[in-house]
Structure formats: structure tokens, C-alpha cells
Amino acid sequence: MESIISSKQTGRKSGIELLRIFSMLMIVGHHYSVHGGFSFSTNNITIQKLWVQWLSLGGKIGVNLFMLISGYFLINSSNIKLEKILKFWGQVFFYSVAITLFFYLTKIDGVNSMKTVIKSLFPLSSSAWWYATCYFVIYLFSPYINQLLKGLGKRKHLCLILLMTILFCVSNELIFVGGSFAMNNTSWLLYLYILAGYIRLYKDEIKTKHCILWGTLSYILTFLTAVSLDLLGIRVTRLGKVATFYFGMNTLPVLITSVLLFIGFKNLDIKSSKIINTIAASTFGIYLLHDSVLFRHYLWITLFKNKSYINSVNLFGHSVICILLVFFGCSVVELFRIHTIEKLWMRYVNRICPKISQTISKGISAVEAHF
């Protein structure tokens, strides 16, 4: 979990930590766009429509980048740590229960279901945040995945990546025709994990220059696919309705952009910065807080009233201000939680983990004795 929610390793260069920050800003911008209630006509193109589409592009790239970062750091892990599991669970559980109770007690947006409160006690199994659940599952299996990948060797590892790329990504490129062979969120994140593992194991020494520049260019070209479909959509309505088709996280343009930006920032020679690392450590909490199903609706629809700016020149300023307010506001909340509630929780966790680990070890030994 440390690869997502912690950036506290002493002396770590801050290039990847800076990438976490940019990725989360793109994700918040994406949520401003897709959860803001915007509905544009396919009959014409406005600057507001293009801006909302531009914001929406960054979200899936940001998701891909987070998983690439995680796979890069986890590939050499040989075991899972109970302390990290409980730390991660405590973070997700806190936000799930706290947000739900707040909306239930205040009745904001009409939330009054006891079922919702009970469901909040099981945020991972109920997929309250899809990314958190998928990541948690992959983390639990990561030691076994790592051993299997290292056993494959370089050639077979690359063949596995190529096969998964064809099945999960390339096959999905044709609008109205393509499909990705029953790919789901977990399998796609696993693919990114395997890809990042390959980079770490076999290509980490390669210092590819200008990757950030190429990644930025790829970002712009990906956006232009939406502009092209918008223009075609004026005459062919069906094309206009799928203008952002190539913004999906498993499309080839988004994959290429994600990998280029990841390699570029990974190789960025930035000395360890306490400010960057501190903000980066709060990014997963920013995601949990602002993209809770309950808080999401209140934030973008009730509080900021995004869709009321759909035809306004103020949309640009409104979006930038809202995105920055959400990012830094949620960051402050998360940093406060880290230094208060999480500190208390981890004191307890660090006391009980040795006993739990010992009990588990004895249980495994007892099972082994019977086989």
C-alpha cells in the first residue's frame, strides 16, 4: 500500500512523487467533468464543451499512472505486511464511515437510509471505491504474482504483456465494433502492474530522454480524437455521442500517454523535496474523500453547481478554482487524519500485529502438518 499512500522513504527522489500530485489533479479535473452534470448537444461545438472534454481526459491517465507507480515499487516485494494492510483498511474504513455518518446525520441531499450506513462498514468488499478494492486484491496477491513474473524471465514476461495488450487494449480500438475480451477493472490494473514490473526488472536502466515531452504530445493527440469525433458528430449523431471513446483507460492512446509520462517522471532528476513528498502522501486520501459516492454528488452538483456554467465564459475560472479547492482542501483533511487518527490507529496496530502474525504462523504450521 505504501506505493500509493505513503511517500515517506528518506531520500527518495521526488520525480515520481510529483507525478502522483499531477495524476491526482487530473483525476479531480476528470471528476469535475464527468460528475458535474454537463450535457452537451452533438449538433454544435463550443469552447466550453471542448474544455470539459479536456478535463475529462486526465482521469483515466491518472488512474493508469497510479497503478504503474504501484507496480514499479511492489514488483520486488516478497511478502505482504499485515501492518500495511491494516493501515490501508483503516484509511478506507475511516472515510467510508465518517462521510456516510455525516450525510446521514445532516440529511444533506436526502441521505437517510440505514442500509447505506451499514454498507459503509464494509467499504472494500462493497467496492465503495472501485480502485481501492481492485488495488487491495492485487496487493494481497502481489508476492505470488511477483514470484511468477520473475520465474517467467524477460522473454516470456514480454510475451505476456504483448498478449494482454492485444486482448485488453488493441482489440478495443474500433468504435461500435471493438471489445476487450471481458476485461474488468481488476484485470486492467493487473496488466498495468505486470507492465510496470517489466520496466523495473528489465528496462529500469534505460534513461529515455524527452518522455515527458512525448507524453504531453500524446496527451494532446488523444484529445484531438475527441475533437475529430465532435466534428464528425455534427453530421453523424452516433459519432458525436462517443466523442470521448479514446479517453478510456484501456485504449491505446491513453496507455501510450500513461507509459510515456510514467517513464519521463521516473527519470526526472529532482532531489527529495519535503513539500512535494508531503502533498504526494495525501493523494490517496484526496481520492477517497472527494470521490465518495455521497460526497461526489454534493460537491459537484449541490455545492459548486458545475452544470450551471455549461454556457458561461466563467466555466474556465470556475473549474480551475474548484479543482484546486478540492485538491488542497482534501489534502489538508488527509494530512490532519494522518497526524492524528492514523497515528493512534497505528500504535494499536503495531502492538497487535506481532501477536496476529504469530497466530497465523502457528495456524499455517498446523495445516502443513496435516498435509
Coordinates of C-alpha atoms in Angstrom, one line a residue:
M1 CA 0.0 0.0 0.0
E2 CA 3.0 2.2 0.6
S3 CA 3.4 2.9 -3.1
I4 CA 0.1 4.7 -3.1
I5 CA -0.5 6.3 0.3
S6 CA 3.0 7.0 1.6
S7 CA 5.9 9.0 0.3
K8 CA 8.0 9.0 3.5
Q9 CA 11.0 7.0 2.4
T10 CA 14.1 9.0 3.3
G11 CA 16.0 10.4 0.4
R12 CA 13.7 9.2 -2.3
K13 CA 13.8 11.5 -5.4
S14 CA 10.6 13.5 -5.9
G15 CA 10.0 12.9 -9.6
I16 CA 7.5 10.1 -9.0
E17 CA 6.0 12.0 -6.0
L18 CA 5.4 15.0 -8.3
L19 CA 3.7 12.6 -10.8
R20 CA 1.3 11.5 -8.0
I21 CA 0.3 15.1 -7.5
F22 CA -0.2 15.8 -11.2
S23 CA -2.1 12.5 -11.5
M24 CA -4.5 13.3 -8.7
L25 CA -5.1 16.8 -10.1
M26 CA -6.0 15.2 -13.4
I27 CA -8.3 12.8 -11.6
V28 CA -10.1 15.7 -9.7
G29 CA -10.4 17.5 -13.0
H30 CA -11.9 14.4 -14.6
H31 CA -14.5 14.1 -11.8
Y32 CA -15.4 17.8 -12.2
S33 CA -16.2 17.0 -15.8
V34 CA -17.9 13.6 -15.6
H35 CA -19.8 14.1 -12.3
G36 CA -20.8 17.8 -12.9
G37 CA -24.0 17.1 -14.7
F38 CA -22.8 18.5 -18.1
S39 CA -24.8 17.6 -21.1
F40 CA -23.8 19.0 -24.5
S41 CA -25.5 18.8 -27.8
T42 CA -23.8 16.9 -30.7
N43 CA -25.1 19.4 -33.2
N44 CA -22.5 22.0 -32.4
I45 CA -19.1 22.5 -30.8
T46 CA -18.5 25.2 -28.1
I47 CA -15.3 26.1 -26.3
Q48 CA -17.0 25.1 -23.1
K49 CA -17.7 21.6 -24.5
L50 CA -14.0 21.2 -25.5
W51 CA -12.8 22.4 -22.1
V52 CA -15.0 19.9 -20.3
Q53 CA -13.7 17.1 -22.6
W54 CA -10.1 18.2 -22.0
L55 CA -10.7 17.9 -18.3
S56 CA -12.3 14.5 -18.6
L57 CA -9.2 13.1 -20.5
G58 CA -6.9 13.3 -17.5
G59 CA -8.8 11.0 -15.2
K60 CA -8.1 7.6 -16.8
I61 CA -4.5 8.6 -17.5
G62 CA -4.2 9.5 -13.8
V63 CA -5.6 6.1 -12.8
N64 CA -3.1 4.3 -15.0
L65 CA -0.2 6.3 -13.6
F66 CA -1.1 5.4 -10.0
M67 CA -1.1 1.7 -10.9
L68 CA 2.1 1.9 -12.8
I69 CA 3.8 3.6 -9.8
S70 CA 2.4 0.9 -7.5
G71 CA 3.6 -2.0 -9.8
Y72 CA 7.0 -0.4 -10.1
F73 CA 7.6 -0.3 -6.4
L74 CA 5.8 -3.6 -5.4
I75 CA 7.4 -5.9 -8.0
N76 CA 10.4 -6.7 -5.7
S77 CA 8.3 -7.3 -2.6
S78 CA 8.5 -10.9 -1.4
N79 CA 5.7 -10.8 1.2
I80 CA 2.7 -8.7 2.3
K81 CA 2.9 -6.8 5.6
L82 CA -0.1 -7.0 8.0
E83 CA 0.7 -3.5 9.2
K84 CA 0.3 -2.1 5.7
I85 CA -3.0 -4.0 5.2
L86 CA -4.4 -2.6 8.4
K87 CA -3.2 0.9 7.7
F88 CA -4.8 0.8 4.3
W89 CA -8.0 -0.7 5.7
G90 CA -8.1 1.9 8.5
Q91 CA -7.8 4.7 6.0
V92 CA -10.6 3.4 3.7
F93 CA -12.8 2.5 6.6
F94 CA -12.5 5.9 8.3
Y95 CA -13.5 7.8 5.2
S96 CA -16.4 5.4 4.4
V97 CA -17.9 5.6 7.8
A98 CA -17.2 9.3 8.5
I99 CA -18.6 10.5 5.2
T100 CA -21.7 8.3 5.5
L101 CA -22.5 9.3 9.0
F102 CA -22.0 13.0 8.2
F103 CA -24.6 12.8 5.4
Y104 CA -26.9 10.5 7.3
L105 CA -27.0 12.8 10.4
T106 CA -27.2 16.1 8.5
K107 CA -29.7 14.7 5.9
I108 CA -27.8 16.6 3.2
D109 CA -29.0 15.6 -0.3
G110 CA -31.7 13.5 1.3
V111 CA -29.4 10.7 2.6
N112 CA -31.4 8.8 5.3
S113 CA -31.0 5.1 4.6
M114 CA -29.8 2.9 7.4
K115 CA -28.8 0.4 4.7
T116 CA -26.3 2.9 3.4
V117 CA -24.8 3.3 6.9
I118 CA -24.4 -0.5 7.4
K119 CA -22.9 -0.8 3.9
S120 CA -20.3 1.8 4.8
L121 CA -18.8 -0.6 7.4
F122 CA -17.6 -2.9 4.5
P123 CA -16.1 -0.4 2.0
L124 CA -13.7 -2.8 0.4
S125 CA -16.0 -5.8 -0.2
S126 CA -18.8 -3.5 -1.3
S127 CA -16.4 -1.6 -3.7
A128 CA -17.3 1.8 -2.3
W129 CA -14.3 3.0 -4.2
W130 CA -13.6 0.7 -7.2
Y131 CA -9.9 1.5 -7.3
A132 CA -9.3 0.8 -3.6
T133 CA -11.0 -2.6 -3.9
C134 CA -9.1 -3.6 -7.0
Y135 CA -5.8 -2.4 -5.6
F136 CA -6.3 -4.2 -2.3
V137 CA -6.9 -7.5 -4.1
I138 CA -3.8 -7.1 -6.3
Y139 CA -1.7 -6.2 -3.3
L140 CA -2.8 -9.3 -1.4
F141 CA -1.7 -11.5 -4.4
S142 CA 1.4 -9.4 -5.2
P143 CA 4.1 -11.7 -3.6
Y144 CA 2.8 -14.6 -5.7
I145 CA 2.4 -12.5 -8.8
N146 CA 6.0 -11.3 -8.4
Q147 CA 7.4 -14.8 -8.0
L148 CA 5.5 -16.0 -11.1
L149 CA 6.7 -13.0 -13.2
K150 CA 10.3 -13.4 -12.1
G151 CA 10.1 -17.1 -12.9
L152 CA 8.9 -16.3 -16.5
G153 CA 12.1 -14.5 -17.4
K154 CA 12.4 -11.5 -19.7
R155 CA 11.2 -13.0 -23.0
K156 CA 8.1 -14.7 -21.6
H157 CA 7.3 -11.7 -19.4
L158 CA 7.3 -9.5 -22.6
C159 CA 5.2 -12.1 -24.5
L160 CA 2.6 -12.0 -21.6
I161 CA 2.5 -8.2 -21.9
L162 CA 2.0 -8.3 -25.6
L163 CA -0.7 -10.8 -25.4
M164 CA -2.6 -8.9 -22.7
T165 CA -2.1 -5.6 -24.7
I166 CA -3.8 -7.2 -27.7
L167 CA -6.7 -8.7 -25.7
F168 CA -7.3 -5.9 -23.3
C169 CA -6.3 -2.8 -25.4
V170 CA -5.8 -3.2 -29.1
S171 CA -9.0 -5.2 -29.6
N172 CA -10.9 -2.3 -28.2
E173 CA -9.9 0.3 -30.7
L174 CA -12.8 0.1 -33.2
I175 CA -15.8 2.2 -32.2
F176 CA -19.1 0.2 -32.1
V177 CA -17.1 -3.0 -33.0
G178 CA -14.3 -3.4 -30.6
G179 CA -14.3 -5.3 -27.3
S180 CA -11.8 -6.2 -24.7
F181 CA -12.5 -9.9 -24.0
A182 CA -14.4 -9.5 -20.8
M183 CA -11.8 -7.3 -19.3
N184 CA -12.7 -5.7 -15.9
N185 CA -11.1 -3.1 -13.7
T186 CA -9.1 -5.6 -11.7
S187 CA -7.7 -7.3 -14.8
W188 CA -6.7 -4.0 -16.3
L189 CA -4.9 -2.8 -13.2
L190 CA -3.2 -6.2 -13.0
Y191 CA -2.0 -5.7 -16.6
L192 CA -0.5 -2.3 -15.6
Y193 CA 1.1 -3.9 -12.6
I194 CA 2.7 -6.5 -14.9
L195 CA 3.8 -3.8 -17.3
A196 CA 5.4 -1.7 -14.6
G197 CA 7.1 -4.8 -13.2
Y198 CA 8.7 -5.4 -16.6
I199 CA 10.0 -1.8 -16.7
R200 CA 11.5 -2.2 -13.2
L201 CA 13.1 -5.6 -13.8
Y202 CA 14.4 -5.2 -17.3
K203 CA 14.3 -1.6 -18.5
D204 CA 14.9 0.4 -15.5
E205 CA 18.4 1.3 -16.5
I206 CA 17.3 2.9 -19.8
K207 CA 17.1 6.7 -19.4
T208 CA 14.8 7.6 -22.2
K209 CA 15.0 11.3 -22.9
H210 CA 12.1 13.6 -23.7
C211 CA 9.5 11.2 -22.5
I212 CA 7.5 13.9 -20.7
L213 CA 7.5 16.0 -23.9
W214 CA 6.4 12.9 -26.0
G215 CA 3.8 12.1 -23.3
T216 CA 2.4 15.6 -23.5
L217 CA 2.2 15.5 -27.2
S218 CA 0.4 12.1 -27.0
Y219 CA -2.0 13.7 -24.5
I220 CA -2.8 16.4 -27.0
L221 CA -3.2 14.0 -29.9
T222 CA -5.5 11.8 -27.7
F223 CA -7.6 14.9 -27.0
L224 CA -7.8 15.6 -30.8
T225 CA -9.5 12.3 -31.3
A226 CA -12.5 13.8 -29.4
V227 CA -12.4 17.0 -31.4
S228 CA -12.4 14.9 -34.6
L229 CA -15.4 12.9 -33.5
D230 CA -17.1 16.1 -32.4
L231 CA -16.8 17.4 -35.9
L232 CA -18.0 14.2 -37.5
G233 CA -20.8 14.1 -34.9
I234 CA -22.4 17.2 -36.4
R235 CA -23.3 15.1 -39.4
V236 CA -23.4 11.6 -37.8
T237 CA -25.0 11.8 -34.4
R238 CA -23.8 8.4 -33.2
L239 CA -20.2 9.5 -33.6
G240 CA -20.8 12.7 -31.6
K241 CA -22.2 10.6 -28.7
V242 CA -19.0 8.7 -28.4
A243 CA -16.6 11.6 -28.9
T244 CA -14.5 10.6 -25.8
F245 CA -14.3 6.9 -26.7
Y246 CA -10.5 7.0 -26.9
F247 CA -10.3 8.5 -23.4
G248 CA -10.9 5.1 -21.8
M249 CA -8.1 3.8 -19.5
N250 CA -7.6 0.7 -21.7
T251 CA -7.4 2.5 -25.1
L252 CA -4.1 2.6 -26.9
P253 CA -3.7 6.4 -26.9
V254 CA -4.3 6.6 -23.1
L255 CA -2.0 3.7 -22.5
I256 CA 0.8 5.2 -24.6
T257 CA 0.4 8.6 -22.9
S258 CA 0.4 7.0 -19.4
V259 CA 3.6 4.9 -20.1
L260 CA 5.5 7.9 -21.6
L261 CA 4.6 10.2 -18.7
F262 CA 5.5 7.5 -16.1
I263 CA 8.9 6.9 -17.6
G264 CA 9.5 10.6 -18.0
F265 CA 8.7 11.5 -14.4
K266 CA 10.5 8.3 -13.1
N267 CA 13.7 9.5 -14.7
L268 CA 13.2 13.2 -13.7
D269 CA 16.2 14.2 -11.6
I270 CA 14.5 16.1 -8.8
K271 CA 16.1 15.9 -5.3
S272 CA 13.9 14.8 -2.4
S273 CA 11.5 17.6 -1.6
K274 CA 9.7 17.6 1.8
I275 CA 6.9 19.7 0.4
I276 CA 6.3 17.6 -2.7
N277 CA 6.5 14.3 -0.7
T278 CA 4.1 15.6 2.0
I279 CA 1.5 16.6 -0.6
A280 CA 2.0 13.4 -2.5
A281 CA 1.4 11.3 0.7
S282 CA -2.1 12.8 0.9
T283 CA -3.2 12.0 -2.7
F284 CA -4.9 8.7 -1.9
G285 CA -6.9 10.4 0.9
I286 CA -7.8 13.1 -1.6
Y287 CA -9.3 10.4 -3.8
L288 CA -11.2 8.7 -1.0
L289 CA -12.7 11.9 0.3
H290 CA -13.7 13.8 -2.8
D291 CA -14.9 10.7 -4.8
S292 CA -17.1 9.1 -2.2
V293 CA -20.5 8.4 -3.9
L294 CA -22.3 10.7 -1.3
F295 CA -19.7 13.5 -1.2
R296 CA -19.3 13.4 -5.0
H297 CA -22.9 14.5 -5.7
Y298 CA -22.9 17.1 -3.0
L299 CA -19.6 18.6 -4.2
W300 CA -20.1 18.9 -7.9
I301 CA -23.9 19.3 -8.1
T302 CA -25.1 20.9 -4.9
L303 CA -22.2 22.9 -3.7
F304 CA -20.3 24.0 -6.9
K305 CA -23.2 23.7 -9.3
N306 CA -21.0 22.8 -12.2
K307 CA -23.7 22.4 -14.9
S308 CA -25.0 25.9 -14.3
Y309 CA -21.7 27.1 -16.0
I310 CA -22.3 25.0 -19.1
N311 CA -22.6 28.0 -21.4
S312 CA -20.7 30.6 -19.4
V313 CA -17.3 32.1 -20.1
N314 CA -16.8 31.7 -16.3
L315 CA -16.6 27.9 -16.7
F316 CA -12.8 28.0 -17.1
G317 CA -12.1 30.0 -14.0
H318 CA -14.8 28.1 -12.0
S319 CA -13.3 24.7 -12.9
V320 CA -9.7 25.7 -12.1
I321 CA -10.7 27.2 -8.7
C322 CA -12.9 24.3 -7.8
I323 CA -10.3 21.7 -8.7
L324 CA -7.6 23.5 -6.7
L325 CA -10.0 24.0 -3.8
V326 CA -10.9 20.3 -3.7
F327 CA -7.4 19.1 -4.1
F328 CA -5.8 21.3 -1.4
G329 CA -8.9 21.2 0.9
C330 CA -9.0 17.4 0.9
S331 CA -5.2 17.3 1.2
V332 CA -5.4 19.3 4.5
V333 CA -8.1 17.0 5.8
E334 CA -6.0 13.9 4.9
L335 CA -2.8 15.3 6.4
F336 CA -4.7 16.1 9.6
R337 CA -6.0 12.5 9.7
I338 CA -2.5 11.1 9.1
H339 CA -1.1 13.0 12.1
T340 CA -4.0 12.4 14.5
I341 CA -6.3 9.4 13.9
E342 CA -3.9 7.3 11.9
K343 CA -1.1 7.8 14.5
L344 CA -3.4 6.5 17.2
W345 CA -4.6 3.6 14.9
M346 CA -1.1 2.6 14.0
R347 CA 0.0 2.5 17.6
Y348 CA -2.6 -0.1 18.3
V349 CA -1.8 -1.9 15.0
N350 CA 1.9 -2.1 15.8
R351 CA 1.0 -3.7 19.2
I352 CA -1.3 -6.4 17.9
C353 CA 0.4 -7.3 14.7
P354 CA 3.1 -9.4 16.2
K355 CA 0.5 -11.5 18.1
I356 CA -1.7 -11.9 15.0
S357 CA 1.3 -12.8 12.8
Q358 CA 2.3 -15.4 15.4
T359 CA -1.2 -16.9 15.5
I360 CA -1.3 -17.0 11.7
S361 CA 2.1 -18.7 11.6
K362 CA 1.0 -21.4 14.0
G363 CA -2.2 -21.9 12.0
I364 CA -0.2 -22.4 8.8
S365 CA 2.2 -24.8 10.6
A366 CA -0.8 -26.8 11.9
V367 CA -2.3 -27.1 8.4
E368 CA 1.1 -28.1 6.9
A369 CA 1.4 -30.8 9.5
H370 CA -1.7 -32.5 8.1
F371 CA -0.6 -32.5 4.5

